[in-house]
mmCIF file of C-alpha atoms in Angstrom:
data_model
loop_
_atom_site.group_PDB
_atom_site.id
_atom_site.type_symbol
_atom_site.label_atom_id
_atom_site.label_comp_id
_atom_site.label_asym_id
_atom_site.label_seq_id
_atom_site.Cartn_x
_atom_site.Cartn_y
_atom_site.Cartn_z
ATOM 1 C CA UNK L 1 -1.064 -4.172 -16.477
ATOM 2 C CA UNK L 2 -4.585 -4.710 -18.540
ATOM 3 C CA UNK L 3 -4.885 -8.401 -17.026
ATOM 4 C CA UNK L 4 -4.520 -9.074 -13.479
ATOM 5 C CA UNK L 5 -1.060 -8.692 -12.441
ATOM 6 C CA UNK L 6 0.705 -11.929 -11.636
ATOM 7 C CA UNK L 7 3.394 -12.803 -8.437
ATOM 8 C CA UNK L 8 6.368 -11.399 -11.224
ATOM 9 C CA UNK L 9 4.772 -8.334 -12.126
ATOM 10 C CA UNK L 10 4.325 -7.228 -8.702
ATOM 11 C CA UNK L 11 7.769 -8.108 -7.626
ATOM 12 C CA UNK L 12 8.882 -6.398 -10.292
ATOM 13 C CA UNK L 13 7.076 -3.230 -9.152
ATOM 14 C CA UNK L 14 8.618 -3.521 -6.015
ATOM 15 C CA UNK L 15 12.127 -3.874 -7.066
ATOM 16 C CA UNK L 16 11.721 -0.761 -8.815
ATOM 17 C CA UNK L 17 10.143 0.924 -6.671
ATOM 18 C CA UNK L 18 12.721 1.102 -3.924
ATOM 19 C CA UNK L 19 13.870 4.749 -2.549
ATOM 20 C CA UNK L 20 16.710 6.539 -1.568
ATOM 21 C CA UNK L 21 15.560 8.060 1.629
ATOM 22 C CA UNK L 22 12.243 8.482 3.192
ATOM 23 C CA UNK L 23 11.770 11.586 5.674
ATOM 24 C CA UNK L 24 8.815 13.255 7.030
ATOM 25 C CA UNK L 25 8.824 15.928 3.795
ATOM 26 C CA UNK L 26 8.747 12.778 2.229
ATOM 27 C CA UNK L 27 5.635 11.830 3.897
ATOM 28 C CA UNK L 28 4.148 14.807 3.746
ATOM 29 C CA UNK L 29 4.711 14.813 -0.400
ATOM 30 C CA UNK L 30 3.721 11.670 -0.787
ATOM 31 C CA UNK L 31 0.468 12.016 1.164
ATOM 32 C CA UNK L 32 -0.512 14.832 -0.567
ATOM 33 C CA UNK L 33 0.309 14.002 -3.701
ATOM 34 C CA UNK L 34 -2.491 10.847 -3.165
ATOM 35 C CA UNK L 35 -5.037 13.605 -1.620
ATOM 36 C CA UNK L 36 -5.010 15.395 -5.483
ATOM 37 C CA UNK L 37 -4.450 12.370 -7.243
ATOM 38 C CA UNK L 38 -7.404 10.963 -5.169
ATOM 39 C CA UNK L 39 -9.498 14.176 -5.340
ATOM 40 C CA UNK L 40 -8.811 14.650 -9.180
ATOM 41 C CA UNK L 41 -10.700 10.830 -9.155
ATOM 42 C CA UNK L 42 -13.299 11.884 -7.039
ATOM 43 C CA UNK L 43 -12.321 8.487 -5.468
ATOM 44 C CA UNK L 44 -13.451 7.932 -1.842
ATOM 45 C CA UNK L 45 -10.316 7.050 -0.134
ATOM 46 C CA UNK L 46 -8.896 6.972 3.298
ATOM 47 C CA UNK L 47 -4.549 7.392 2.746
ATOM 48 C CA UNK L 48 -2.112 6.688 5.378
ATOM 49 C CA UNK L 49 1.546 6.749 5.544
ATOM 50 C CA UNK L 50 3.586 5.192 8.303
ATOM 51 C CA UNK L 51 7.243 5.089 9.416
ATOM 52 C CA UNK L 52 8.686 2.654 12.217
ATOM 53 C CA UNK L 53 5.436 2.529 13.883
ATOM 54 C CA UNK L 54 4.545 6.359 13.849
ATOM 55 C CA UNK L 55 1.833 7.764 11.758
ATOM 56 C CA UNK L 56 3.410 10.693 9.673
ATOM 57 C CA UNK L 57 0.255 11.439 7.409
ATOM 58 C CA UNK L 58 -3.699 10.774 7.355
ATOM 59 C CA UNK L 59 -6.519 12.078 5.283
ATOM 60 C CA UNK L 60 -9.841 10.761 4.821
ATOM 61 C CA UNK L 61 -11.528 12.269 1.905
ATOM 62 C CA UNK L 62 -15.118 12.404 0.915
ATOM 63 C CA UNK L 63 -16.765 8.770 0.609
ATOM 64 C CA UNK L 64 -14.744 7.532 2.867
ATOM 65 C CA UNK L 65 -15.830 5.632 5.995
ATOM 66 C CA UNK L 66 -14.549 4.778 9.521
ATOM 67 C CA UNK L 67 -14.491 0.991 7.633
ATOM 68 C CA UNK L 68 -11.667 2.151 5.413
ATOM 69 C CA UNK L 69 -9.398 3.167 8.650
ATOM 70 C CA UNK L 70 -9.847 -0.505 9.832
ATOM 71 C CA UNK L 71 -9.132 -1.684 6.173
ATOM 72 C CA UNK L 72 -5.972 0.305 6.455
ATOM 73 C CA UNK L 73 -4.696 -1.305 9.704
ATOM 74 C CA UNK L 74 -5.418 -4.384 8.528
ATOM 75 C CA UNK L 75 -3.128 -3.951 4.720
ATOM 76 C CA UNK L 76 -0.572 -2.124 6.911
ATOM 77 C CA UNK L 77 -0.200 -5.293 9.381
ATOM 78 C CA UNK L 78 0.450 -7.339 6.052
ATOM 79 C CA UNK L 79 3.096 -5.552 4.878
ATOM 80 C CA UNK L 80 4.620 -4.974 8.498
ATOM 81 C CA UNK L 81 4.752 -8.663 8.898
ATOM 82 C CA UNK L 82 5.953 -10.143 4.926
ATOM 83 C CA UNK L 83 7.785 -6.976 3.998
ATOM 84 C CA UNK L 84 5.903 -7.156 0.867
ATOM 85 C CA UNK L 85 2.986 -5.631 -0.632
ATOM 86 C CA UNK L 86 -0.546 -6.217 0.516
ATOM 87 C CA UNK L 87 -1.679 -7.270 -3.363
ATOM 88 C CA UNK L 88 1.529 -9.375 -3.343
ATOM 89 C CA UNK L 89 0.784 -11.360 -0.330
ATOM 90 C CA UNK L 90 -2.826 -12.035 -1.237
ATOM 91 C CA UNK L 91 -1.313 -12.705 -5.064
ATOM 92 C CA UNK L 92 1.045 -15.493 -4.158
ATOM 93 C CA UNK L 93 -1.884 -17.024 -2.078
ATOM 94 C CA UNK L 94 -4.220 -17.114 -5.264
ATOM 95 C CA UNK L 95 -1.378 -18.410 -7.255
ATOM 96 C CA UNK L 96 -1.234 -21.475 -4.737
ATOM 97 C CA UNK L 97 -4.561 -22.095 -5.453
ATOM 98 C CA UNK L 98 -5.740 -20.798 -2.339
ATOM 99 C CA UNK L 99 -6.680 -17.707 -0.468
ATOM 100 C CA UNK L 100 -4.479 -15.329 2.318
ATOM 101 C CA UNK L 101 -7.670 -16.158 4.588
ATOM 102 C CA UNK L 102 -8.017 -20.247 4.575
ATOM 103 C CA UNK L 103 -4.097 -20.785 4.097
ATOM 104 C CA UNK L 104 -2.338 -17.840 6.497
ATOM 105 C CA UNK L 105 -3.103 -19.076 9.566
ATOM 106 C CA UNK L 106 -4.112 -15.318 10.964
ATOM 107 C CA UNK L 107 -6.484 -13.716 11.654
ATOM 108 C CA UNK L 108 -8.689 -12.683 9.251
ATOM 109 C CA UNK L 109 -10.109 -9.694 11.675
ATOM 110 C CA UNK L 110 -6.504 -8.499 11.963
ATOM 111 C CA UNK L 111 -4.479 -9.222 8.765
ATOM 112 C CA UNK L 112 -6.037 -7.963 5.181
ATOM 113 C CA UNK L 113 -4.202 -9.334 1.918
ATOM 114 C CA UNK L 114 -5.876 -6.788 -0.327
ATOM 115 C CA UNK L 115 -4.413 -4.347 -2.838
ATOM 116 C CA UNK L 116 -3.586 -1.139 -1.493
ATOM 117 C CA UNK L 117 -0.843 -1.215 1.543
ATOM 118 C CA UNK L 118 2.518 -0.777 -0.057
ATOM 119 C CA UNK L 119 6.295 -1.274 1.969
ATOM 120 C CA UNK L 120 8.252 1.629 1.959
ATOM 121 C CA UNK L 121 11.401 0.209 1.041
ATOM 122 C CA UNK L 122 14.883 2.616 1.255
ATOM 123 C CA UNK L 123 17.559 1.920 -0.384
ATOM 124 C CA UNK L 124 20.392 -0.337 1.815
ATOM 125 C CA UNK L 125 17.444 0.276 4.667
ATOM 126 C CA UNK L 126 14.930 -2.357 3.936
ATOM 127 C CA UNK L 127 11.232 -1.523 4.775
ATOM 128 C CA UNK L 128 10.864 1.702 6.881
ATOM 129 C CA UNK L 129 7.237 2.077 6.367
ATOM 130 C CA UNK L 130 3.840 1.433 4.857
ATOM 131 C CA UNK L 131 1.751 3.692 2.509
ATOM 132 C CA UNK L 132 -1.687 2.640 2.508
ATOM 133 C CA UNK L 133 -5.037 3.191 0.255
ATOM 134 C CA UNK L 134 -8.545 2.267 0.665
ATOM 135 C CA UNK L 135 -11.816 3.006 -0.485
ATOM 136 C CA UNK L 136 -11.420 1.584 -3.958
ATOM 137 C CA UNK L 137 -11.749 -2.169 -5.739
ATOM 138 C CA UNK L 138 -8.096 -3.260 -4.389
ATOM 139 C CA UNK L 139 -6.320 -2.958 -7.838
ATOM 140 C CA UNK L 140 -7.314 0.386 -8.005
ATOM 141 C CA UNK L 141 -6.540 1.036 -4.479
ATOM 142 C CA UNK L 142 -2.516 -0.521 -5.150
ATOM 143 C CA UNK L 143 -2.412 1.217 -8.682
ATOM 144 C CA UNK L 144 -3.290 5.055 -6.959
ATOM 145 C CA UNK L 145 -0.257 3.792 -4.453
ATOM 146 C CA UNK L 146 2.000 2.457 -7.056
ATOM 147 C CA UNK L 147 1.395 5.545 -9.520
ATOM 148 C CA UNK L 148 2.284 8.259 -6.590
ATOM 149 C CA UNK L 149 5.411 6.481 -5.571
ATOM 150 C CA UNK L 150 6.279 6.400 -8.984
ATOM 151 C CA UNK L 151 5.540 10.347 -9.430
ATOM 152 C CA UNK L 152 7.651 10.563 -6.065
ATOM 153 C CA UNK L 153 10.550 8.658 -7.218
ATOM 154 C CA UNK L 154 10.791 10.765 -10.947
ATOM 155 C CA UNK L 155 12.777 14.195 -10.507
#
């Protein structure tokens, strides 16, 4: 995706990007796998993984501010509450000619439509969970996402 992605791309991502289980080894691959993907960047990223409400994996690497834990709760809420991307959301907002912020209706200091939180999304499960990036321009923080779930997802 050299231009912006549009509301089909993404979808499209998502489809494909559905699992067939999530556990807490899971987790723990996943989040580490972002921790040397991140690292190998040098990129200044705070990653979180959640499942059913429960934090299974943190790390806050060099760069990184207290800011980009708030940024995180703020994706994750997005995702918790339209079961779809945090790029996505803010995406088909932008493709309406507007913005997540003036046309959403919440709360701004609560709800974040920027790249980077990601539904975890099981096979005949729905969304379990949210994996979540930030520290990065919010394309970058959705591709690191998108790129470790993929790794994830290849045996």
């Amino acid at each position: 995706m050299s231009a912006e992605p549009t509301v089909a791309d993404l979808e499209e991502q998502e489809r494909a990007l559905v699992l067939d289980s999530f556990s807490y080894e899971d987790a723990w691959r996943l989040g580490t796998l972002l921790v040397e993907m991140a690292r190998e960047r040098r990129a200044p990223v705070a990653i979180d993984i959640t499942r059913g409400g429960q934090q299974l994996f943190h790390a806050a690497l060099p760069g990184s501010t207290p800011d980009n834990d708030a940024w995180i709760a703020r994706k994750r809420r997005v995702v918790e509450r339209y079961h779809a991307s945090s790029y996505l959301v803010g995406t088909r907002f932008r493709a309406k000619g507007t913005t997540f912020e003036a046309s959403s209706r919440l709360d701004p200091d609560v709800f974040a439509a920027h790249g980077g939180a990601f539904p975890l999304r099981v096979r005949d499960a729905g969304v379990i969970g949210v994996v979540t990036v930030s520290g990065l321009p919010q394309r970058d923080d959705h591709a690191l996402v998108t790129e470790a779930l993929t790794t994830l997802r290849t045996p």
